[in-house]
Short mmCIF file of C-alpha atoms in Angstrom, two decimals:
data_model
loop_
_atom_site.label_atom_id
_atom_site.label_comp_id
_atom_site.label_asym_id
_atom_site.label_seq_id
_atom_site.Cartn_x
_atom_site.Cartn_y
_atom_site.Cartn_z
CA HIS A 191 19.31 -7.76 -18.61
CA ARG A 192 22.52 -9.65 -18.88
CA ARG A 193 22.07 -11.19 -15.39
CA ARG A 194 18.56 -12.48 -16.32
CA PHE A 195 19.91 -14.00 -19.57
CA LEU A 196 22.75 -15.78 -17.78
CA ASP A 197 20.39 -17.08 -15.10
CA LEU A 198 18.04 -18.38 -17.81
CA ILE A 199 20.89 -20.20 -19.62
CA GLN A 200 22.45 -21.57 -16.45
CA ASN A 201 19.37 -22.65 -14.50
CA PHE A 202 16.47 -22.99 -16.93
CA VAL A 203 17.76 -25.11 -19.80
CA VAL A 204 17.28 -28.89 -19.82
CA PHE A 205 18.33 -31.53 -22.29
CA GLU A 206 15.95 -34.39 -22.97
CA VAL A 207 17.14 -37.59 -24.65
CA ASP A 208 14.51 -39.01 -27.00
CA GLY A 209 16.02 -42.12 -28.58
CA PRO A 210 18.92 -41.06 -30.82
CA THR A 211 18.07 -37.32 -30.61
CA VAL A 212 18.79 -34.84 -27.87
CA VAL A 213 16.29 -32.01 -27.48
CA LYS A 214 17.21 -28.78 -25.73
CA LYS A 215 14.29 -27.18 -23.82
CA LEU A 216 14.21 -23.61 -22.45
CA ALA A 217 11.74 -22.45 -19.78
CA GLY A 218 9.05 -20.01 -20.86
CA TYR A 219 9.03 -16.49 -19.45
CA HIS A 220 6.12 -17.28 -17.12
CA GLN A 221 7.91 -20.37 -15.80
CA TYR A 222 11.13 -18.41 -15.26
CA HIS A 223 9.40 -15.66 -13.27
CA ALA A 224 7.19 -18.08 -11.29
CA VAL A 225 10.14 -20.25 -10.19
CA ASN A 226 12.23 -17.23 -9.20
CA LYS A 227 9.32 -15.76 -7.23
CA ALA A 228 8.74 -19.07 -5.46
CA VAL A 229 12.41 -19.35 -4.52
CA ASN A 230 12.55 -15.77 -3.27
CA CYS A 231 9.41 -16.28 -1.15
CA THR A 232 10.85 -19.48 0.30
CA VAL A 233 14.10 -17.73 1.20
CA ALA A 234 12.23 -14.82 2.75
CA ALA A 235 9.97 -17.13 4.76
CA SER A 236 12.94 -19.05 6.14
CA ALA A 237 14.66 -15.86 7.35
CA PRO A 238 14.60 -15.30 11.12
CA ALA A 239 11.51 -13.35 12.16
CA VAL A 240 12.04 -9.78 13.36
CA PRO A 241 9.57 -8.82 16.09
CA ALA A 242 6.98 -6.49 14.60
CA LYS A 243 6.71 -2.96 16.00
CA PRO A 244 3.15 -1.85 16.84
CA LEU A 245 2.14 1.30 14.97
CA GLY A 246 -0.99 2.15 16.91
CA ALA A 247 -4.28 0.91 18.27
CA VAL A 248 -7.99 0.81 17.42
CA ILE A 249 -9.90 3.61 19.19
CA HIS A 250 -13.43 2.88 17.94
CA ALA A 251 -14.88 0.11 15.77
CA ASP A 252 -18.42 -0.35 14.47
CA ARG A 253 -19.04 -2.94 11.72
CA ALA A 254 -15.32 -3.07 11.04
CA THR A 255 -12.59 -5.70 10.69
CA LEU A 256 -8.86 -5.79 11.41
CA GLY A 257 -7.47 -8.57 9.26
CA PRO A 258 -9.88 -11.52 9.25
CA ALA A 259 -11.34 -10.75 12.67
CA GLY A 260 -13.73 -8.13 13.95
CA ALA A 261 -12.01 -4.95 15.13
CA ARG A 262 -12.26 -4.04 18.80
CA ALA A 263 -11.21 -0.91 20.71
CA GLY A 264 -7.75 -1.40 22.16
CA THR A 265 -6.54 -3.84 19.52
CA THR A 266 -2.92 -3.17 18.47
CA VAL A 267 -2.26 -2.51 14.77
CA PHE A 268 0.91 -3.36 12.85
CA ALA A 269 2.29 -2.58 9.41
CA GLY A 270 0.52 -4.78 6.86
CA ASP A 271 -2.74 -5.11 8.81
CA LEU A 272 -5.86 -4.81 6.66
CA LEU A 273 -8.51 -2.42 7.94
CA ALA A 274 -12.04 -2.66 6.49
CA THR A 275 -15.52 -1.38 7.22
CA ASP A 276 -18.89 -2.74 6.21
CA ARG A 277 -21.57 -0.51 4.74
CA GLY A 278 -22.42 2.03 7.40
CA GLY A 279 -19.42 1.08 9.53
CA LEU A 280 -16.73 3.26 11.07
CA LEU A 281 -13.20 2.48 12.25
CA ARG A 282 -10.91 4.95 14.07
CA VAL A 283 -7.25 4.04 14.60
CA ARG A 284 -4.52 5.96 16.46
CA LEU A 285 -1.25 5.93 14.46
CA GLY A 286 1.63 7.67 16.12
CA SER A 287 0.44 11.10 17.24
CA GLY A 288 -2.35 11.12 14.64
CA GLN A 289 -5.53 9.25 13.79
CA VAL A 290 -7.14 7.77 10.74
CA TYR A 291 -10.77 6.82 10.27
CA LEU A 292 -12.37 4.65 7.65
CA VAL A 293 -15.98 5.38 6.75
CA GLY A 294 -18.44 2.70 5.53
CA SER A 295 -17.41 0.36 2.73
CA SER A 296 -13.68 1.26 2.88
CA ARG A 297 -10.46 -0.76 2.89
CA ALA A 298 -6.92 0.25 3.70
CA THR A 299 -3.65 -1.38 4.76
CA VAL A 300 -1.58 0.01 7.66
CA SER A 301 1.90 1.04 6.54
CA GLU A 302 5.06 2.79 7.70
CA THR A 303 7.57 4.53 5.48
CA SER A 304 10.76 6.05 6.89
CA GLY A 305 9.28 6.04 10.38
CA THR A 306 6.07 7.79 9.32
CA PRO A 307 2.84 5.82 9.96
CA GLY A 308 0.02 5.82 7.47
CA VAL A 309 -2.42 3.82 5.42
CA ASP A 310 -2.52 2.60 1.84
CA LEU A 311 -6.10 3.23 0.70
CA ILE A 312 -7.52 0.35 -1.38
CA GLY A 313 -11.08 1.64 -1.77
CA GLY A 314 -13.64 3.93 -0.17
CA ALA A 315 -12.54 6.88 1.94
CA VAL A 316 -10.15 7.57 4.81
CA GLY A 317 -10.02 10.68 6.95
CA PHE A 318 -7.07 11.67 9.11
CA ALA A 319 -6.06 14.02 11.87
CA ALA A 320 -2.40 14.84 12.38
CA SER A 321 -0.28 17.22 14.35
CA GLY A 322 3.27 17.43 15.55
CA ALA A 323 6.41 15.81 14.29
CA THR A 324 4.87 12.52 13.27
CA PRO A 325 2.25 13.17 10.56
CA VAL A 326 -0.07 10.52 9.15
CA VAL A 327 0.35 9.75 5.45
CA VAL A 328 -2.33 8.39 3.12
CA ARG A 329 -1.20 6.62 -0.05
CA SER A 330 -3.15 5.09 -2.92
CA GLY A 331 -1.46 3.99 -6.11
CA ASP A 332 0.91 6.79 -7.13
CA VAL A 333 -0.89 9.39 -4.97
CA THR A 334 0.51 10.42 -1.54
CA VAL A 335 -1.32 12.85 0.77
CA ARG A 336 0.20 14.33 3.95
CA PRO A 337 -0.11 17.50 6.06
CA LYS A 338 1.88 20.37 4.55
CA THR A 339 3.02 21.64 7.95
CA ALA A 340 3.36 20.35 11.53
CA GLU A 341 0.24 22.27 12.54
CA ALA A 342 -2.99 20.46 13.41
CA THR A 343 -4.42 19.12 10.13
CA TYR A 344 -7.66 17.35 9.29
CA GLY A 345 -8.21 15.87 5.82
CA ARG A 346 -9.89 13.14 3.83
CA VAL A 347 -9.02 11.09 0.75
CA GLU A 348 -11.78 9.38 -1.17
CA LYS A 349 -10.96 6.89 -3.91
CA VAL A 350 -13.84 7.16 -6.38
CA ASN A 351 -12.22 4.65 -8.76
CA ASP A 352 -8.67 3.59 -9.77
CA ASN A 353 -7.72 6.96 -11.19
CA ASP A 354 -10.21 9.32 -9.60
CA TYR A 355 -9.75 10.84 -6.13
CA VAL A 356 -11.39 13.60 -4.10
CA ILE A 357 -8.95 15.14 -1.60
CA SER A 358 -10.36 17.45 1.01
CA SER A 359 -8.66 19.64 3.60
CA TYR A 360 -10.83 20.65 6.53
CA ARG A 361 -8.09 22.27 8.61
CA GLY A 362 -4.52 23.04 7.56
CA ALA A 363 -3.11 22.67 4.07
CA LEU A 364 -2.37 19.27 2.50
CA GLU A 365 0.55 18.26 0.32
CA VAL A 366 -0.40 15.93 -2.53
CA VAL A 367 2.34 14.16 -4.49
CA VAL A 368 1.46 12.51 -7.84
CA ASP A 369 4.28 11.10 -10.02
CA GLU A 370 6.82 13.41 -8.32
CA GLN A 371 4.59 16.47 -8.96
CA VAL A 372 3.72 18.30 -5.70
CA TYR A 373 0.39 20.09 -5.27
CA THR A 374 -1.13 21.98 -2.30
CA VAL A 375 -4.71 21.70 -1.22
CA PRO A 376 -5.43 24.82 0.86
CA GLU A 377 -7.47 24.69 4.08
CA ALA A 378 -11.24 24.33 3.66
CA THR A 379 -11.08 23.18 0.03
CA SER A 380 -11.44 19.99 -1.94
CA TYR A 381 -9.49 18.92 -5.00
CA ARG A 382 -10.53 16.35 -7.56
CA LEU A 383 -7.65 14.39 -8.99
CA ARG A 384 -8.11 12.38 -12.19
#
């Protein structure tokens, strides 16, 4: 961490004159990180905006929100959009050639990694249908779930709590990646991951 040390010495040391004495003061670790984060956010915010690419659209919404507003069929979704359903709600979204659906009391963020659309599950459960060259990927923490093949695949990921998931394959096999370990959930089975 030589770079961090040099940054600390160069930019986070002040000298205060108190009468005949000079006191050297060094920023605390929390001050160092907070200032650097604020500067990085300011630089990023002042960068020219790149037009966002739509990833899909809402197909059906019942007691659901897209960001701070109520979700409506036909609404375009972008990476970073927050999807949420109330108790008893349902939200279906087309992403690429696939679909995701959030059941009641669920939250997820729309994402795209290396051109593959998906969602980052925050809580609750998300189902998905995928086929073809553009699969839908579901991520949550260090868990990634995707179709194992390009065949039509239907699956569901339920986040029971922070480290407890139920992963179900209704049609087609699923590939589950956890900390670089790859597992297969065969068709018509469920797998509990703790």
